[in-house]
Coordinates of C-alpha atoms and ligand atoms in Angstrom, one line a residue:
X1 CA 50.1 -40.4 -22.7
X2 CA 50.8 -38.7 -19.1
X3 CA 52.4 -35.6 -19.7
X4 CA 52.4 -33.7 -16.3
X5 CA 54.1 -34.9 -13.1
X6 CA 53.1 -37.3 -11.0
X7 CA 52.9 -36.1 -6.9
X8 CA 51.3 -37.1 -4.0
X9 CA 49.3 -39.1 -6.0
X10 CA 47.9 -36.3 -8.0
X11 CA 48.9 -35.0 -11.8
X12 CA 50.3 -32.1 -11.5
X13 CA 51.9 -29.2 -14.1
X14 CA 55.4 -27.7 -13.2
X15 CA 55.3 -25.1 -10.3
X16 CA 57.0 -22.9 -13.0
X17 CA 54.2 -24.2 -16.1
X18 CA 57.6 -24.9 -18.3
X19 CA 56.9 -27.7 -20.5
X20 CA 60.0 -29.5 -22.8
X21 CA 59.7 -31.2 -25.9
X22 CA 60.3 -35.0 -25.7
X23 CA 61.6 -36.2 -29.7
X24 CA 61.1 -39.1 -31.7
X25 CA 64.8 -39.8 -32.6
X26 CA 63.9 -42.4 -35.4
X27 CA 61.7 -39.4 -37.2
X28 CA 63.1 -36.4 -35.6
X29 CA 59.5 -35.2 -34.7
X30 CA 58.3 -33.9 -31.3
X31 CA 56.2 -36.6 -29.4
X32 CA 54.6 -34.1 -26.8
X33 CA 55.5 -31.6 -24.5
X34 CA 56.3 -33.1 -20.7
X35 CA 56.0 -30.5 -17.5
X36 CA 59.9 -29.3 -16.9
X37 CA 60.0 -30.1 -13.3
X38 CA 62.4 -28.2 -11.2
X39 CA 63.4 -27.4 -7.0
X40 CA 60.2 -26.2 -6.6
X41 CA 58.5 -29.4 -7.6
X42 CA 61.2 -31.7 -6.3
X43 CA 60.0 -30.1 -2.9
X44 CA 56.5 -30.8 -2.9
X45 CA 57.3 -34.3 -4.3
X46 CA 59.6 -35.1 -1.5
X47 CA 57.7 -33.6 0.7
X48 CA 55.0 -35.9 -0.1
X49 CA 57.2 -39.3 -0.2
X50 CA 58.2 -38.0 3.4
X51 CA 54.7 -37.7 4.8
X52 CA 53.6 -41.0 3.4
X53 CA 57.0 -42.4 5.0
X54 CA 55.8 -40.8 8.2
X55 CA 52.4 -42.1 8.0
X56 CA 50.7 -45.3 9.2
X57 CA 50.2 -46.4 5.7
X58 CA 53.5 -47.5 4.4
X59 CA 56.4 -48.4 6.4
X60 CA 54.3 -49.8 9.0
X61 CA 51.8 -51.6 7.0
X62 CA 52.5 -55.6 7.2
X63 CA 55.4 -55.8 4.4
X64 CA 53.5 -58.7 2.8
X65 CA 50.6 -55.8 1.4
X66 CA 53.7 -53.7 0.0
X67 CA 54.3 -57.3 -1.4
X68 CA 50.7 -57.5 -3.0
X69 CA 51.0 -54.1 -3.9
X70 CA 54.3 -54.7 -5.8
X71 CA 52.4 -57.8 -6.9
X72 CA 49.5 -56.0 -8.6
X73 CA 51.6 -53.7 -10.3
X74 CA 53.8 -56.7 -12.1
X75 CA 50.2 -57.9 -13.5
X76 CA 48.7 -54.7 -14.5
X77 CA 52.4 -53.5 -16.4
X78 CA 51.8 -57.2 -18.2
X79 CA 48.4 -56.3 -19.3
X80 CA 50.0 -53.2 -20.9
X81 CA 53.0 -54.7 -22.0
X82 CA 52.4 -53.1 -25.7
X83 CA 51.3 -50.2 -24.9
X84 CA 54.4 -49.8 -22.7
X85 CA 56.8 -50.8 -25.1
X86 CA 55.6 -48.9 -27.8
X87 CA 55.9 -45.6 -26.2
X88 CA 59.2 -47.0 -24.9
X89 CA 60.6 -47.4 -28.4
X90 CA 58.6 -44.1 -29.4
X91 CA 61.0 -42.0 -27.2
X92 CA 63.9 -44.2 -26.9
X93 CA 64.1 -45.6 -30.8
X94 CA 65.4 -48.8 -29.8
X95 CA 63.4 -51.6 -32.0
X96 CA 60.2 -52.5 -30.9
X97 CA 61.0 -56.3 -29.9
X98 CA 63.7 -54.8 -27.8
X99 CA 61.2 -52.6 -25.4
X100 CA 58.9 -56.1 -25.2
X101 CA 61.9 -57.5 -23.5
X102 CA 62.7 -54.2 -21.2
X103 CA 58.9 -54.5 -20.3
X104 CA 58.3 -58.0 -19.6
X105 CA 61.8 -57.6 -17.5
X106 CA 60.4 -55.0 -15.7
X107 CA 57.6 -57.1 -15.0
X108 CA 59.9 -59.9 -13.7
X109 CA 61.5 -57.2 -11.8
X110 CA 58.4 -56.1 -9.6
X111 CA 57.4 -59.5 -8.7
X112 CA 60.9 -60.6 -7.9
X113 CA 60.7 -58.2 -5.2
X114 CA 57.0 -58.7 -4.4
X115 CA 58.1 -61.9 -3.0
X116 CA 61.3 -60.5 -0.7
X117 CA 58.9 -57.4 0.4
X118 CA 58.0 -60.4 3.3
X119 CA 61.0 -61.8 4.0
X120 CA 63.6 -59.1 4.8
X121 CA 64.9 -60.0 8.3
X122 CA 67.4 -59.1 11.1
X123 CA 69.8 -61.7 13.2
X124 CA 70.0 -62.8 16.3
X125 CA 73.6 -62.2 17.7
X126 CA 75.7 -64.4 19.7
X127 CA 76.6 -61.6 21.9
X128 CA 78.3 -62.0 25.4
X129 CA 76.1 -63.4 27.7
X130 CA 73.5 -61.2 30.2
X131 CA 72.2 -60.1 26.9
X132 CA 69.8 -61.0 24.0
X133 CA 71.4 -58.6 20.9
X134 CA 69.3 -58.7 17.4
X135 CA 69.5 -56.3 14.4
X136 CA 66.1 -54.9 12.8
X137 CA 66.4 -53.8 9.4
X138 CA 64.8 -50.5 8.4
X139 CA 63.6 -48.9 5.2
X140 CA 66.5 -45.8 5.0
X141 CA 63.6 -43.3 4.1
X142 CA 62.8 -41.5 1.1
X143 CA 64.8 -42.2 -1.8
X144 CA 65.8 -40.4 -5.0
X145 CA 66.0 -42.6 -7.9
X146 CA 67.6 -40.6 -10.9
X147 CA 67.9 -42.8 -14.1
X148 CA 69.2 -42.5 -17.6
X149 CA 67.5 -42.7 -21.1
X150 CA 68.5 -45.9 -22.5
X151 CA 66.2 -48.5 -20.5
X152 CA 64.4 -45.6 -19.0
X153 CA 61.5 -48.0 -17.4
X154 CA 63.7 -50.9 -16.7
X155 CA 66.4 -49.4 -14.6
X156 CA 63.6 -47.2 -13.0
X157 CA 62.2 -50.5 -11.9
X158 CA 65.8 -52.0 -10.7
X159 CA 65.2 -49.2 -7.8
X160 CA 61.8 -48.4 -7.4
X161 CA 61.3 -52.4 -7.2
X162 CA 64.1 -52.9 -3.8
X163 CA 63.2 -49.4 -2.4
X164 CA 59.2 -49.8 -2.4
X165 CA 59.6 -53.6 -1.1
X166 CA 61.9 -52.5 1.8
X167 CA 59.5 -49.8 2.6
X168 CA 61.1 -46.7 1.5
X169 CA 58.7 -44.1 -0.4
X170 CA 60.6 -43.0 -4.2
X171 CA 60.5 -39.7 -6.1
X172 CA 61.8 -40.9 -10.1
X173 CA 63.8 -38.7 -11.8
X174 CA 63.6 -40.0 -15.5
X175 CA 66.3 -38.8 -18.5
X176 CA 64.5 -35.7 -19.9
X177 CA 64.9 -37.6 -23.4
X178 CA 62.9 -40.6 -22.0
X179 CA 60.7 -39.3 -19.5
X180 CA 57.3 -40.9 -21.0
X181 CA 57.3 -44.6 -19.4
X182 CA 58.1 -43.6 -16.1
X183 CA 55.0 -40.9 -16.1
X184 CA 53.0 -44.0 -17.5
X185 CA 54.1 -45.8 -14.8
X186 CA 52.4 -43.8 -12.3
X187 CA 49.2 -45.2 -13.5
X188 CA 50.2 -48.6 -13.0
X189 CA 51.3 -47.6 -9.4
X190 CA 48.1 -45.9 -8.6
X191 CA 46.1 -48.5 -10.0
X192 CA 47.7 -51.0 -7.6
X193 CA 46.7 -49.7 -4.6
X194 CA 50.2 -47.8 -3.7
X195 CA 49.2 -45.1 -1.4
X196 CA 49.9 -41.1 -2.4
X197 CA 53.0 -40.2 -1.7
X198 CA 54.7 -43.8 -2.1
X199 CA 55.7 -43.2 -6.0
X200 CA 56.5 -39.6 -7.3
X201 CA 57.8 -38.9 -10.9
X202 CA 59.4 -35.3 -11.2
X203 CA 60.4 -35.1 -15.2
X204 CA 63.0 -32.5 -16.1
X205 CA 66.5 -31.6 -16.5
X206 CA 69.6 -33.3 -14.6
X207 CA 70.9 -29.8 -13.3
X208 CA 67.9 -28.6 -12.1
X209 CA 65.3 -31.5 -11.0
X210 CA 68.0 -34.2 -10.7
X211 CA 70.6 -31.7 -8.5
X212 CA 67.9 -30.5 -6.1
X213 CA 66.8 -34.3 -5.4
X214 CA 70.5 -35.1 -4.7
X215 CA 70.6 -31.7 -2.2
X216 CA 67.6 -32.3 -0.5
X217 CA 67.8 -32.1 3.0
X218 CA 64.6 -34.6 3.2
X219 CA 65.7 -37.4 0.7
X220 CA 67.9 -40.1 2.9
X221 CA 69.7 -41.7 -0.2
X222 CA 70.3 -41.7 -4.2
X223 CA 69.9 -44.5 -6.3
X224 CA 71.9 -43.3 -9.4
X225 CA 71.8 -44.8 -13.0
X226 CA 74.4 -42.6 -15.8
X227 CA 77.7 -41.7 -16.9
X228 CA 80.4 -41.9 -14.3
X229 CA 81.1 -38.0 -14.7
X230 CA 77.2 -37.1 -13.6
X231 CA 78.4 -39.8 -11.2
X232 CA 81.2 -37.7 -9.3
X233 CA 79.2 -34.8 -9.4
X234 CA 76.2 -36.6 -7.5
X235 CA 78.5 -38.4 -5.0
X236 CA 79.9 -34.2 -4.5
X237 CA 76.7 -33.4 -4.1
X238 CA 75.1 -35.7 -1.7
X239 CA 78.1 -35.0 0.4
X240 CA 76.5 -32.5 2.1
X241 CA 73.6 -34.1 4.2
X242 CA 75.9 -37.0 4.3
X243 CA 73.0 -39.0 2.0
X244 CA 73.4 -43.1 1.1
X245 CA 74.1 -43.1 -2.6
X246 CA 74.6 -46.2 -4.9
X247 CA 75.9 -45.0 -8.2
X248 CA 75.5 -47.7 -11.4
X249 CA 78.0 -45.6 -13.7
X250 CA 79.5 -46.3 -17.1
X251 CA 81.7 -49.1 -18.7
X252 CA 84.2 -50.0 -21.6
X253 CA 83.4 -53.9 -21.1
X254 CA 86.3 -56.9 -22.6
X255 CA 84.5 -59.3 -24.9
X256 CA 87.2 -62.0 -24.7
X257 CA 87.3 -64.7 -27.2
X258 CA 89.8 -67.4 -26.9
X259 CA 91.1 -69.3 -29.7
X260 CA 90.0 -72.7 -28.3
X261 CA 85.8 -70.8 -28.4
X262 CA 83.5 -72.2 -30.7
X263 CA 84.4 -69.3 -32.8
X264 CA 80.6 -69.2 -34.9
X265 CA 79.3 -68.7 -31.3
X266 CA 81.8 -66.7 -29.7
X267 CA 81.0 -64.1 -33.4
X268 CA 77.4 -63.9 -32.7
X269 CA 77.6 -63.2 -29.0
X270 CA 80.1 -60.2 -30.0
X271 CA 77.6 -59.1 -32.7
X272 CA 74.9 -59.1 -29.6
X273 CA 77.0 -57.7 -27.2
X274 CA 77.8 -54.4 -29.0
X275 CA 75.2 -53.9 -31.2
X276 CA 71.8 -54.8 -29.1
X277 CA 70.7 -51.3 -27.7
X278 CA 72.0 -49.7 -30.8
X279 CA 74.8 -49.9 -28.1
X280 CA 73.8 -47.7 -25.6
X281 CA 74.2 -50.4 -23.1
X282 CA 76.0 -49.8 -20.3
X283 CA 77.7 -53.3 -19.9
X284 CA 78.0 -53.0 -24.0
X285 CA 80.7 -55.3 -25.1
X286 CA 82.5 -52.6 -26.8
X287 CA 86.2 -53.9 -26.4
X288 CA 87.0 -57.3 -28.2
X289 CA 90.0 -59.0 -27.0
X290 CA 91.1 -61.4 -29.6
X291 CA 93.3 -64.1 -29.6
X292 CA 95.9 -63.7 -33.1
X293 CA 95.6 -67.2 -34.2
X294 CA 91.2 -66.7 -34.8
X295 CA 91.7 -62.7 -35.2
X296 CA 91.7 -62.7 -39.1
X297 CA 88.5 -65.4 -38.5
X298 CA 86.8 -63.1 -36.1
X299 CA 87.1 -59.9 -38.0
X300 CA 86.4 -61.1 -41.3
X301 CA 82.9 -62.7 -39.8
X302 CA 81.8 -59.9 -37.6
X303 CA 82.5 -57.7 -40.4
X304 CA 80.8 -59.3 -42.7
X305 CA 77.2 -59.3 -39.7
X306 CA 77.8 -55.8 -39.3
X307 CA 77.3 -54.6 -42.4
X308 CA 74.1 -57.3 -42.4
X309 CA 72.6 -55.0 -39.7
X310 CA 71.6 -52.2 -41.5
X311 CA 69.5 -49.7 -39.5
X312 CA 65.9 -49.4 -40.0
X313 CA 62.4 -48.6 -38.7
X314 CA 62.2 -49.0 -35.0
X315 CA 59.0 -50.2 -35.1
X316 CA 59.2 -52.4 -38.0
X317 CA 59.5 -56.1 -36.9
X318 CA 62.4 -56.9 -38.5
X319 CA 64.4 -54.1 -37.2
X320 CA 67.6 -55.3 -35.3
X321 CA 69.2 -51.9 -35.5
X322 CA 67.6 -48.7 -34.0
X323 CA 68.3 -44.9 -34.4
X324 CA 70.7 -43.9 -31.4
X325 CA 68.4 -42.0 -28.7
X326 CA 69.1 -38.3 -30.0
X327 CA 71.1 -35.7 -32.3
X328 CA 73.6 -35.0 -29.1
X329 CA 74.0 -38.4 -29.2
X330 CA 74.3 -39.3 -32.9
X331 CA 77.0 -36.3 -32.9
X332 CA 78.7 -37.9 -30.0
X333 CA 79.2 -41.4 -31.4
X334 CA 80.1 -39.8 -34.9
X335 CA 82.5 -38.0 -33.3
X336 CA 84.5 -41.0 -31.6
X337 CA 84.3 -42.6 -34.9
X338 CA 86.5 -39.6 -36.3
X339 CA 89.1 -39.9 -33.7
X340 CA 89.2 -43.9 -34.3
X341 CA 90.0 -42.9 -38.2
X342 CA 92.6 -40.1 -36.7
X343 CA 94.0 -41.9 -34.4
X344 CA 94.9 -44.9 -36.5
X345 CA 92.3 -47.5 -36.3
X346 CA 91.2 -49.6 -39.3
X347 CA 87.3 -49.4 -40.0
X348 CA 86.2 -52.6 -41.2
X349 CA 82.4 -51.7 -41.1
X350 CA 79.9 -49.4 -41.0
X351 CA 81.3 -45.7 -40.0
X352 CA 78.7 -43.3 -40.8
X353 CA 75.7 -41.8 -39.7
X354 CA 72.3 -42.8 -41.3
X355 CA 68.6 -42.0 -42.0
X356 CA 65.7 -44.5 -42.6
X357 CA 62.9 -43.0 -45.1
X358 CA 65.3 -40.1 -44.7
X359 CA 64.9 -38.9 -41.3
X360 CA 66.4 -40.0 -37.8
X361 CA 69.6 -40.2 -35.5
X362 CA 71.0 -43.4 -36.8
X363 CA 74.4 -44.9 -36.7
X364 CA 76.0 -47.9 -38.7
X365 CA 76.6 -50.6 -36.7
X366 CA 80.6 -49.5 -37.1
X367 CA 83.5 -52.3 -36.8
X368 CA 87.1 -50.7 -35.6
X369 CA 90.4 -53.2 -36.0
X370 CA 93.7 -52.6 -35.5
X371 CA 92.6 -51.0 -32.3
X372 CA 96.1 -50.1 -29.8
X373 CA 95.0 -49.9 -25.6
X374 CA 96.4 -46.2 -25.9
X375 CA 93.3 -45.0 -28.0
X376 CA 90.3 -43.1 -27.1
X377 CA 88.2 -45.7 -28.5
X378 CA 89.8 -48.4 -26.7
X379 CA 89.5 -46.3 -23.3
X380 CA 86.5 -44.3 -23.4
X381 CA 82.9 -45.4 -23.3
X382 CA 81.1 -44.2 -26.7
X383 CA 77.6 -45.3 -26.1
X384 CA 76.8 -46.5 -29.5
X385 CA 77.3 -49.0 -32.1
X386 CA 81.0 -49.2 -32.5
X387 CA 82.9 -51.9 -31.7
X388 CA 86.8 -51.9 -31.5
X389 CA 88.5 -55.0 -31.9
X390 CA 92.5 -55.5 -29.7
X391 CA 94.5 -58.7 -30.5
X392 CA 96.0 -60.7 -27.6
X393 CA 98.7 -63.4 -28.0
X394 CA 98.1 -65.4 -24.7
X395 CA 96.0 -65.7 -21.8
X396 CA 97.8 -63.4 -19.2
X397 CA 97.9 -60.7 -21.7
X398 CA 94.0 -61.9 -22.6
X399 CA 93.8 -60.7 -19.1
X400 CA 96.2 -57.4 -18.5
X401 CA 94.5 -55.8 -21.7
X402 CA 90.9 -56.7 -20.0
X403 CA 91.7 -54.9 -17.0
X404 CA 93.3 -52.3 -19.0
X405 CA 90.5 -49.4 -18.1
X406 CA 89.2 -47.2 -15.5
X407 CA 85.9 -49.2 -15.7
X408 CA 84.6 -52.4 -14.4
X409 CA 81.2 -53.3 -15.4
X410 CA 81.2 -56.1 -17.4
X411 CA 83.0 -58.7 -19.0
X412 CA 82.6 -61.8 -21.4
X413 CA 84.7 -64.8 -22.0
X414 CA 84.5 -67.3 -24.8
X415 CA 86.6 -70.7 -24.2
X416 CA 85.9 -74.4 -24.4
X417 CA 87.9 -75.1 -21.8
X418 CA 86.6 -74.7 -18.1
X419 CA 89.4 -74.2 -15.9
X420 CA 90.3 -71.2 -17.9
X421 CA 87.2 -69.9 -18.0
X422 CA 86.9 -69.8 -14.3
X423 CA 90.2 -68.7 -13.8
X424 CA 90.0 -65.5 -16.3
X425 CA 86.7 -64.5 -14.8
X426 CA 88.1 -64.5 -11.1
X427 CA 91.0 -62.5 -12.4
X428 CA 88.7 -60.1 -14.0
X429 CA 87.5 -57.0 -12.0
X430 CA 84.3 -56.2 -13.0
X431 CA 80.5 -56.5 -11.6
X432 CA 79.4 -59.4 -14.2
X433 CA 81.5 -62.0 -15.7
X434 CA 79.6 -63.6 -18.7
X435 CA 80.9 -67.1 -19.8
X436 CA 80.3 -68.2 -23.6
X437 CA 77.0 -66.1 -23.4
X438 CA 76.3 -61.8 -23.3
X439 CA 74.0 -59.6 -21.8
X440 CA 72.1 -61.8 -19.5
X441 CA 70.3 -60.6 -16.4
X442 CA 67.4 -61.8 -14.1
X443 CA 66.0 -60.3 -11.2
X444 CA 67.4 -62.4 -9.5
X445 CA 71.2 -61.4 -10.4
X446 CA 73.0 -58.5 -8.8
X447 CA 74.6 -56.3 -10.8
X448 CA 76.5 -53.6 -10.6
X449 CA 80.2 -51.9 -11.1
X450 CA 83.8 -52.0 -10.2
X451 CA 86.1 -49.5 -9.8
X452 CA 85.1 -46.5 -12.1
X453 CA 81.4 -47.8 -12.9
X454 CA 80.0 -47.2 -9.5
X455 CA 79.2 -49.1 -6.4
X456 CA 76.4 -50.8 -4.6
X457 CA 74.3 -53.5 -6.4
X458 CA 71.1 -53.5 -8.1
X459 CA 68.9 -56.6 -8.7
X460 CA 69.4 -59.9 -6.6
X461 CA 69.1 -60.0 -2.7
X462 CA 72.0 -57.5 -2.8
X463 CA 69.8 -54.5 -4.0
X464 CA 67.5 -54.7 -0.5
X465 CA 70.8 -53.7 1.6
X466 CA 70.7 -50.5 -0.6
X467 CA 67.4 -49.4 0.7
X468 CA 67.8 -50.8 4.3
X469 CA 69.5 -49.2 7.9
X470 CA 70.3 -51.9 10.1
X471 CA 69.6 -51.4 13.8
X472 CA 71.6 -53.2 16.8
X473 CA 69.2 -53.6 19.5
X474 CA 70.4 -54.5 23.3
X475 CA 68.6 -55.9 25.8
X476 CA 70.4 -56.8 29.2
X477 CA 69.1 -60.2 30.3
Ligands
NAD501 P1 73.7 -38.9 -17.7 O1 74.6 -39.2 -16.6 O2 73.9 -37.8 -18.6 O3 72.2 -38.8 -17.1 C1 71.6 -39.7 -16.2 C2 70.5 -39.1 -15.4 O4 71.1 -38.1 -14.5 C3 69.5 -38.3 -16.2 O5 68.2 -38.5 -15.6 C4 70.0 -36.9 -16.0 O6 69.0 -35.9 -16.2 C5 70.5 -36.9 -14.6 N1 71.5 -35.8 -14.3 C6 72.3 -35.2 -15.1 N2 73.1 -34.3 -14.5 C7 72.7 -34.4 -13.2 C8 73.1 -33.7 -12.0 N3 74.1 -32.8 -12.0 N4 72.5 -34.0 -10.8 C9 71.5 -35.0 -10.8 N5 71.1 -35.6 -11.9 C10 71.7 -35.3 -13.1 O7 73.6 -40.3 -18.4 P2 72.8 -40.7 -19.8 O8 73.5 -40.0 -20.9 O9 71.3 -40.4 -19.6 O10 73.0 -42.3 -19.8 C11 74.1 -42.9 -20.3 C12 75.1 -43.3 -19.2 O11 74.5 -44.1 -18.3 C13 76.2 -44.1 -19.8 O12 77.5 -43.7 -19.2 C14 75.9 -45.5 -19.3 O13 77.0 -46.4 -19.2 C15 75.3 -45.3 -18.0 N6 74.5 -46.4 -17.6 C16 74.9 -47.3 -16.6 C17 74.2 -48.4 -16.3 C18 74.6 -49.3 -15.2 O14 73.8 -50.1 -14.7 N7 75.9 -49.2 -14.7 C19 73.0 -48.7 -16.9 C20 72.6 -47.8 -18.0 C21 73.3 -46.7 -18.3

């Protein structure tokens, strides 16, 4: 386990010595003690990712040995895929089969963009004549990557992946509940031949570590994973030196099954899409639109799996529901539950918090019914395993209820019939539109938010233009 930060290709303890527990939230016990990295150290790390920008050894290296570096890394993160995974789900408390998948991804992730690191390219322009006009496109510089707790190495790699193939040099700001992969990671890096300076990992808190990287003078743009409020604050923030800032933010994402779905199907894709992640997925299914005449169907069948998924030992292999990532959190999702119950809601399943061998955050995979737009649960993002459940009596109100919420992340629609299909998922405005199928993503698949759940793109060809100027050059003929 790496427990101090990672600079300039050196480990390194906090400028101050301050060290912060890291928990196990499935046995409430303290993993280790991780250096609690604040301005001080965010300056020497970007300090460092600006020299290496500067120097001869990164941006100006032939882009296809950033490729091989990005390359190597992929291979030597497979060859520790356990190892990864089981820290992952050590800090995290997600089940263990679920980290295989986050590292594996993360895997596909790097050599997805191994292969574009050599074929990022400008235009020629068909400018007036006497002149030959073509745009270059530029690494932006150094970039801040700040990233939240619930798929702390995966969405690290969605923009250290782009930002180290386009040439840009990273300082990683993981969640200060998950900061162990990431400072793993820095192995990995090293090991493949990325220079010092490249890759930085500053562990610590949001409002110190994570506020002075979005302030810095020196760091040319934020890559942002987290809730929409740390959001506004960043986007405040960066205003200042007038940074580049992509924000993937939070969502409240319509499930919409139609009556005409295969309805088995359309049951078990809701089950996946609220309760894998314990939840604490940001493009979480956590609204299910239902048409009346399958509602009573629906209900009674995804009650019935709910309180099937009982929540266990993250690390045993049959686990399919985790402990939620802390206490905060566990209080938080308990909480909305309460105001579902006050507010009206009928609780079909689960409802309470949990322990497994009598220790751990754990929530009950939790069914709401009953649910009216107007309620907090139907409006705000919980972040853990509760589902609640609107009925809809045709397709344009299928659709009005859908776009019912400051968010737009993520939607799913189940339906037999194609022209429907198409047409509710152009009407939709969100990021991803999944058809008769949940939480899929590939590399090779931008994603990314509407309205309150960010901008930019991560993943796909998309993500690149996050990390790249581009540069109009003139030349008179
Ligand atoms: P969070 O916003 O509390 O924290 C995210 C990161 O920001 C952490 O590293 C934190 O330390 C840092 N941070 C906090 N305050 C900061 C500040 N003032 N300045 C700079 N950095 C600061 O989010 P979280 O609770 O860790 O994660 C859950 C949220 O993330 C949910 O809202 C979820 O929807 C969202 N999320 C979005 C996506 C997506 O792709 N859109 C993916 C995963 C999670």
């Amino acid at each position: 386990m790496r427990t101090d930060l990672y600079i300039g290709g050196a480990w390194t303890p906090a400028s101050s010595g301050g060290r912060f527990p890291v928990g196990n939230p499935a046995t409430e016990e303290v993993i280790c003690e991780v250096a609690d990295g604040a301005a001080e150290d965010v300056d020497r790390a970007v300090a460092a990712a600006h020299a290496c920008f500067e120097s001869d050894g990164w941006r100006r290296l032939a882009p296809r040995q950033r490729g091989a570096m990005l390359g190597r890394a992929a291979d030597i993160l497979e060859s520790r895929l356990d190892e990864f995974a089981r820290l992952e789900t050590l800090h995290n408390g997600k089940p263990l089969f679920e980290s295989k998948i986050d590292v594996a991804m993360t895997v596909e992730t790097l050599r997805y963009y191994a292969g574009w690191a050599d074929k990022i390219t400008g235009d020629t322009l068909p400018v007036a004549p006497g002149f030959f006009t073509y745009t270059l496109k530029e690494p932006v510089g150094v970039v801040g990557a700040i990233v939240p707790w619930n798929f702390p190495l995966n969405l690290a790699s969605w923009k250290v992946a782009p930002a180290l193939a386009a040439g840009c040099t990273v300082v990683l700001k993981p969640a200060s509940e998950t900061p162990l992969t990431a400072l793993l990671f820095a192995e990995v890096a090293e090991a493949a031949g990325f220079p010092a300076g490249a890759f930085n990992v500053v562990a610590g808190g949001g409002r110190t570590a994570g506020a002075a990287l979005v302030r810095h003078p020196d760091v040319d743009k934020i890559a942002f994973t987290g809730s929409t409020e740390v959001g506004r604050t960043i986007m405040r923030d960066a205003a200042d030196t007038v940074k580049r800032v992509t924000l993937e933010l939070g969502g409240k994402s319509p499930n919409i099954i139609f009556a005409d779905a295969d309805v088995a199907q359309a049951v078990r894709g809701a089950q996946t899409a609220i309760f894998y992640g314990k939840g604490e997925v940001c493009a979480a299914g956590s609204r299910l639109l239902v048409e009346r005449k399958v509602h009573d169907q629906v209900v009674e069948d995804l009650a019935a799996r709910a309180k099937k998924l009982v929540p266990g030992d993250p690390f045993d292999r049959n686990t399919r529901l985790g402990a939620v990532v802390s206490a905060r959190q566990q209080a938080t999702v308990l909480s909305y539950i309460e105001k579902g119950k006050a507010e009206g809601a009928e609780l079909v399943a689960g409802g309470n918090g949990a322990k497994v061998n009598g220790k751990g955050f754990f929530v009950e995979a939790t069914v709401f019914d009953r649910v009216r737009p107007d309620m907090t649960i139907a409006r705000e993002e919980i972040f853990g395993p509760v589902l609640a459940v609107l009925a809809f009596d045709d397709v344009e109100e299928g659709i009005r209820l859908a776009n019912q919420s400051m968010y737009g992340l993520a939607a799913g629609i189940w339906t037999k019939d194609i022209q429907k299909a198409h047409r509710v998922a152009r009407a939709i405005r969100a990021g991803t539109v999944w058809i008769n199928t949940y939480n899929f993503y590939d590399s090779a698949a931008p994603f990314g938010g509407y309205k309150a759940s960010g901008f930019g793109r991560e993943l796909g060809r998309e993500a690149l233009d996050g990390y790249l100027e581009t540069k109009s050059v003139w030349v008179a003929l």
